[in-house]
Coordinates of C-alpha atoms and ligand atoms in Angstrom, one line a residue:
X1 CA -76.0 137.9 -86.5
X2 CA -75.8 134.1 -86.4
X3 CA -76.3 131.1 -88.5
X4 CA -77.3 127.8 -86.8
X5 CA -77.2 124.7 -88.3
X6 CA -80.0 121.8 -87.4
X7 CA -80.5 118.3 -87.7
X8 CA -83.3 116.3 -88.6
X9 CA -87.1 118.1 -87.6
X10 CA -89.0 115.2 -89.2
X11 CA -92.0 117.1 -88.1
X12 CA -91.2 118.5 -84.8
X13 CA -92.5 122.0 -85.2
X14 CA -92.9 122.2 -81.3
X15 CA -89.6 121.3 -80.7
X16 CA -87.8 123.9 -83.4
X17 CA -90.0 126.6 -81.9
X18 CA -88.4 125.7 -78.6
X19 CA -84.7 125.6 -79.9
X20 CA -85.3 128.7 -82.1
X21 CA -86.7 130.4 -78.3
X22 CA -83.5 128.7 -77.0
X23 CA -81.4 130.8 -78.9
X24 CA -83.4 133.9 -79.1
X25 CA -83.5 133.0 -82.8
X26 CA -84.5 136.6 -84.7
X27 CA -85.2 136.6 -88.2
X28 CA -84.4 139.8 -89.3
X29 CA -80.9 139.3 -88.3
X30 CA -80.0 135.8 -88.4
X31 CA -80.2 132.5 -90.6
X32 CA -80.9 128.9 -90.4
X33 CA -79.3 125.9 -92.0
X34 CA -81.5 122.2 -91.9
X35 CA -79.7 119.4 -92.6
X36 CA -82.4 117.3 -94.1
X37 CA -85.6 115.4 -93.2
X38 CA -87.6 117.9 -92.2
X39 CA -90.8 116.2 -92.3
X40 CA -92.5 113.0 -92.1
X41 CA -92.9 110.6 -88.7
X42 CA -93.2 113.6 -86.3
X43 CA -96.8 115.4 -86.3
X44 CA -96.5 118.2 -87.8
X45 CA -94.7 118.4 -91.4
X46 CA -97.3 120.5 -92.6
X47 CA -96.1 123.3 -89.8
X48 CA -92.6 122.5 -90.6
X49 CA -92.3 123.5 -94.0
X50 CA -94.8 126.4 -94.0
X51 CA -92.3 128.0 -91.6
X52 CA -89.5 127.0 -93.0
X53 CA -90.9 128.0 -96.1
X54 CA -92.0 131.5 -95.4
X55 CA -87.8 132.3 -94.0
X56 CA -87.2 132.5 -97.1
X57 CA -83.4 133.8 -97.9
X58 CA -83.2 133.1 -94.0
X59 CA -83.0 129.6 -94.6
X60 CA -80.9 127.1 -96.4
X61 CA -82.3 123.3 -96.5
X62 CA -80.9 120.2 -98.4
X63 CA -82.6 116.8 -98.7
X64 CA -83.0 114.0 -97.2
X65 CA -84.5 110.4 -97.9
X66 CA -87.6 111.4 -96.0
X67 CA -88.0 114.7 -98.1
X68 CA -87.2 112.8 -101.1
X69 CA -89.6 110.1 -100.2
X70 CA -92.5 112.5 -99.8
X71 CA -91.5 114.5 -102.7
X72 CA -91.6 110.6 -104.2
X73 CA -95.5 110.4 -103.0
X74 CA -96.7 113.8 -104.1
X75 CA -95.4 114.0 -107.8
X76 CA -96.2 110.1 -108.4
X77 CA -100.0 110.5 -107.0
X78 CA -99.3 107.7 -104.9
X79 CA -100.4 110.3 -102.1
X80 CA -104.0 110.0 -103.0
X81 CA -104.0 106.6 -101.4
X82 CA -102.9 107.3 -97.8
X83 CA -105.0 107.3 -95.5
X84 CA -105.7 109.6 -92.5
X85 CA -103.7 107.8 -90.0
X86 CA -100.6 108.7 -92.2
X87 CA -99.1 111.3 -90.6
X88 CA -98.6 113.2 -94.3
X89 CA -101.8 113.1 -94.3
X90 CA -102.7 116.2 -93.3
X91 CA -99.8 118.2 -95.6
X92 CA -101.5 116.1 -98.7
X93 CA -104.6 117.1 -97.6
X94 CA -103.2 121.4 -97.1
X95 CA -104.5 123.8 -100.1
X96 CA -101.2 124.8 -99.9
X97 CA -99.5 121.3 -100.3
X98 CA -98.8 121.7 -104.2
X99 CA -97.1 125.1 -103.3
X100 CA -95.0 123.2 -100.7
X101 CA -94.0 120.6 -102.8
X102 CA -93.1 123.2 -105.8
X103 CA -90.7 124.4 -103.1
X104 CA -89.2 121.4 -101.3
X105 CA -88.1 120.2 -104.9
X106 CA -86.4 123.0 -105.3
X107 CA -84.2 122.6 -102.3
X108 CA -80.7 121.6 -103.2
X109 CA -79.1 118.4 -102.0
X110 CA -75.7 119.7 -100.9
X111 CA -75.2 123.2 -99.7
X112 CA -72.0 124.8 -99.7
X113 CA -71.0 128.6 -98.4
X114 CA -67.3 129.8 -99.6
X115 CA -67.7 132.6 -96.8
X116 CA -67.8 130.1 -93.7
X117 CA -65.8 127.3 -96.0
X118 CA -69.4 125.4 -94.5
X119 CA -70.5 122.0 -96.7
X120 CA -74.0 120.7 -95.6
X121 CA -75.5 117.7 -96.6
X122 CA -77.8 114.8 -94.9
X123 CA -76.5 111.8 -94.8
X124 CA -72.5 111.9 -96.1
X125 CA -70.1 112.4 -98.9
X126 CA -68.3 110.0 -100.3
X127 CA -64.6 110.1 -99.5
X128 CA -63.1 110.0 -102.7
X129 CA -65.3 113.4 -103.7
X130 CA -63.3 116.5 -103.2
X131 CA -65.9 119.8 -102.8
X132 CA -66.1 120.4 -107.0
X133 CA -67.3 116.4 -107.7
X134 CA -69.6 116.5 -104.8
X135 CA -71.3 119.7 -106.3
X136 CA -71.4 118.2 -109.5
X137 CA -73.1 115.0 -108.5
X138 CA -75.6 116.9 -106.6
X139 CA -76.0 119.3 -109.3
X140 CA -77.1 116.5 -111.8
X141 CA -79.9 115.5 -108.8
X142 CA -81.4 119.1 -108.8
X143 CA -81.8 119.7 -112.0
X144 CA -83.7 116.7 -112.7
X145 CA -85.9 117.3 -109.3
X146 CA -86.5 121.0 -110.6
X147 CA -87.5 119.6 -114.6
X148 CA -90.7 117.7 -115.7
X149 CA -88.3 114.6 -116.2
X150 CA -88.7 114.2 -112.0
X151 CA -90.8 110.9 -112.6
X152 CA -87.7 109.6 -114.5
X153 CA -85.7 110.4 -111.2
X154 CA -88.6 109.5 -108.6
X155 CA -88.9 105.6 -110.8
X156 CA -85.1 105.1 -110.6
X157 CA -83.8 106.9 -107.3
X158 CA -85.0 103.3 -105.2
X159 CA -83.1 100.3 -104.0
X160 CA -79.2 99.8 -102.5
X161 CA -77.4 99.2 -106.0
X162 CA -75.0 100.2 -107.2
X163 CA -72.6 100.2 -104.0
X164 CA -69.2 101.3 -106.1
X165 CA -69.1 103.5 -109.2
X166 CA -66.8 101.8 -111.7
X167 CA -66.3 102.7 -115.8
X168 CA -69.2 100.8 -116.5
X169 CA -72.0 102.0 -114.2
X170 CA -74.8 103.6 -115.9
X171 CA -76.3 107.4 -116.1
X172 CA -79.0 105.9 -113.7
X173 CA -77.0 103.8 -111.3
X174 CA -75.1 106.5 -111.0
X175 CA -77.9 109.0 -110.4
X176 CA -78.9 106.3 -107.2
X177 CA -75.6 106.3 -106.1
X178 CA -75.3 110.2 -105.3
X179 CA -78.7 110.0 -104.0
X180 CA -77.6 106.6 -101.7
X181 CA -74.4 108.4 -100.9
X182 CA -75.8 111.8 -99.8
X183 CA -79.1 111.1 -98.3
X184 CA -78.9 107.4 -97.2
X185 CA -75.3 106.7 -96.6
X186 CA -73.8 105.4 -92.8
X187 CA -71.5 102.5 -93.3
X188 CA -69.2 101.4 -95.5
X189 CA -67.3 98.5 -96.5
X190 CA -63.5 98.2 -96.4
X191 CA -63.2 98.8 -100.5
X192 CA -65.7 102.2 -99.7
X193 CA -68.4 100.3 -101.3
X194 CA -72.4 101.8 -99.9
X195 CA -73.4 99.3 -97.6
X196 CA -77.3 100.5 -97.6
X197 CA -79.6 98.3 -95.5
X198 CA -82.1 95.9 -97.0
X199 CA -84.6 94.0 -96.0
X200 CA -83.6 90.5 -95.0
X201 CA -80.5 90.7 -95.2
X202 CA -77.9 91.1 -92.5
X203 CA -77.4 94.9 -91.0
X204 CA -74.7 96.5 -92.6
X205 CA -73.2 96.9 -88.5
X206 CA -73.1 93.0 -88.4
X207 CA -70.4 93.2 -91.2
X208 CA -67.3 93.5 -89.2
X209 CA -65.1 95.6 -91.8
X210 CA -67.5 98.5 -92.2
X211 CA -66.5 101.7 -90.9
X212 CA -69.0 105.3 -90.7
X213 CA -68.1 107.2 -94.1
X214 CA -66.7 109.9 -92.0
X215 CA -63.7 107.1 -90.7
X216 CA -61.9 107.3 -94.1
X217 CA -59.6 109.3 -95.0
X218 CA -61.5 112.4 -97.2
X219 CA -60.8 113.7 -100.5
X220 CA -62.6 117.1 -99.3
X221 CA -60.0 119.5 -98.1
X222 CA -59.9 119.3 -94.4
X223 CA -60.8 122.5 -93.9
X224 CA -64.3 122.9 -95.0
X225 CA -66.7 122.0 -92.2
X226 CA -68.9 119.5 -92.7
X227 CA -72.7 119.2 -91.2
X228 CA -74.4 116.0 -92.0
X229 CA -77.7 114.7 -89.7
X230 CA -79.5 111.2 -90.6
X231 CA -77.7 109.2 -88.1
X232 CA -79.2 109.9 -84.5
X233 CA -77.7 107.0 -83.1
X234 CA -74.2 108.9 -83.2
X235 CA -76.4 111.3 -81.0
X236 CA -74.4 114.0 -81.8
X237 CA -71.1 112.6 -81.5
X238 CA -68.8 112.4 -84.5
X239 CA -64.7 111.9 -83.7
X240 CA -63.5 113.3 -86.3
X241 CA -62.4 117.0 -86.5
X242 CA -64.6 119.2 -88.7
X243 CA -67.2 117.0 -89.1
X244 CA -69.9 118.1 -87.1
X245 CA -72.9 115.6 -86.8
X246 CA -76.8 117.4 -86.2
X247 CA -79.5 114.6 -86.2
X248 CA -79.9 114.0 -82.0
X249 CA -83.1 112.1 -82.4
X250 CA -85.6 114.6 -82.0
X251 CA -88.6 112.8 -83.3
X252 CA -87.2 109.3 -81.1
X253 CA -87.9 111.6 -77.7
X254 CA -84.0 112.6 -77.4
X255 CA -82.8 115.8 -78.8
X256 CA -83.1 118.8 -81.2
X257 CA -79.3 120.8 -81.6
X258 CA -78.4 123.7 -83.6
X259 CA -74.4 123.8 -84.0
X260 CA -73.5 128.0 -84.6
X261 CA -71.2 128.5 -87.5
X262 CA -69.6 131.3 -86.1
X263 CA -68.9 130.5 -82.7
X264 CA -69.0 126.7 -83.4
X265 CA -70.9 125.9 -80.2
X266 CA -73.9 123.5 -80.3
X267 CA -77.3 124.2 -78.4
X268 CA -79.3 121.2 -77.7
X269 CA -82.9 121.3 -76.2
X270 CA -84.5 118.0 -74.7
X271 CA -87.3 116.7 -76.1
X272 CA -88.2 114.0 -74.0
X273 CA -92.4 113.6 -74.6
X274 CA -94.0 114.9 -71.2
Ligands
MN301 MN1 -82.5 110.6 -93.0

């Protein structure tokens, strides 16, 4: 009996069948954790979430941008303008694509297990949340996703704004902020403010007093481990203790790794295109 966390898929269905081989992955007795962005830019998201899907209570996903973003596309229609060399296109095309999305936007954004003392979540928490806040925040997200006031969330949930919370920020900058902070989130500035990159403007890395949100000193009691994945460029590496970081490029050509709660060892597969 085992539970394996895994970073990012976006698509990869070849690739998680070849990890779950890896680790002589068996249903019946064992469970798997996804950290987010389990779809879009690989091939095949459509194969992706029908398996991941179908596990059932042997799975546990949160969000990420990309799932967000094609949650974004299905509920707002704007998926009836892509065209077939998007590679949603065939999950948007699926008779079972409505069923898929029903069950995506029911995912949380931030899982927590009091048996393992085990937070997922994609990109980061912010490190002035302790465990009760950041279930809170997240909380206010999945509601919304799971009500018919998503369009009100899907209209708001773009753009890099607000980077701090203060007194004055409002119910929807706020809502953007969780969203920026757990599915976006790499660097920040000195003052912890979101430094989310945008177009034209410099990279938040040029700004010489940013720091990884894992680099500050965290709110969250030590001892919970945290699994985040978005940031393959870390590939895998993450120096602080506890902190465990899945996404290894999978869908760039590097590769796919499943960290075991229980033993705490990580299993990495190439996936270096033939
Ligand atoms: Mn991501």
């Amino acid at each position: 009996m085992a539970t394996y966390a895994i970073g990012d898929i976006q698509g990869c269905f070849d690739e998680l069948q070849q990890l779950l081989n890896h680790l002589n992955f068996e249903p019946a007795k064992d469970t798997l954790w996804f950290a987010g962005d389990l779809i879009n830019r690989g091939p095949k998201s459509l194969e992706t979430l029908c398996f991941i899907k179908q596990l059932a209570n042997k799975q546990v996903s949160v969000l990420g941008n990309h799932d967000l973003h094609c949650l974004n596309l299905y509920f707002t229609k704007e998926y009836k303008k892509i065209t077939k060399s998007h590679v949603l296109y065939p999950l948007f095309q699926n008779n079972q694509c409505a069923e898929l999305m029903h069950w995506l936007s029911n995912q949380p954004l931030l899982h927590y297990d009091s048996q393992v003392n085990c937070l997922m979540v994609h990109a980061g928490i912010p490190p002035d949340w302790d465990l009760a806040t950041c279930l809170k925040k997240a909380k206010e997200i999945e509601t919304l996703l799971q009500s018919d006031k998503r369009s009100y969330l899907f209209k708001n949930m773009y753009g890099s704004e607000p980077k701090k919370l203060t007194h004055n920020t409002s119910p929807t900058d706020s809502l953007r902020f969780t969203i920026n902070s757990f599915t976006r989130m790499r660097l920040l500035d000195a003052d912890k403010s979101l430094l989310i990159k945008e177009k034209g403007k410099p990279k938040p890395k040029d700004i010489k007093s940013s720091k990884p949100w894992f680099s500050f000193p965290r709110k969250l009691d030590k001892n919970i481990t945290l699994l985040f994945g978005h940031w393959a460029a870390l590939e895998g590496k993450c120096p602080i203790k506890n902190i465990e970081a899945l996404d290894t490029g999978c869908v760039w050509g590097k590769n796919l790794t499943a960290y075991c709660i229980e033993t705490k060892q990580r299993h990495c597969i190439n996936c270096h295109k033939k």
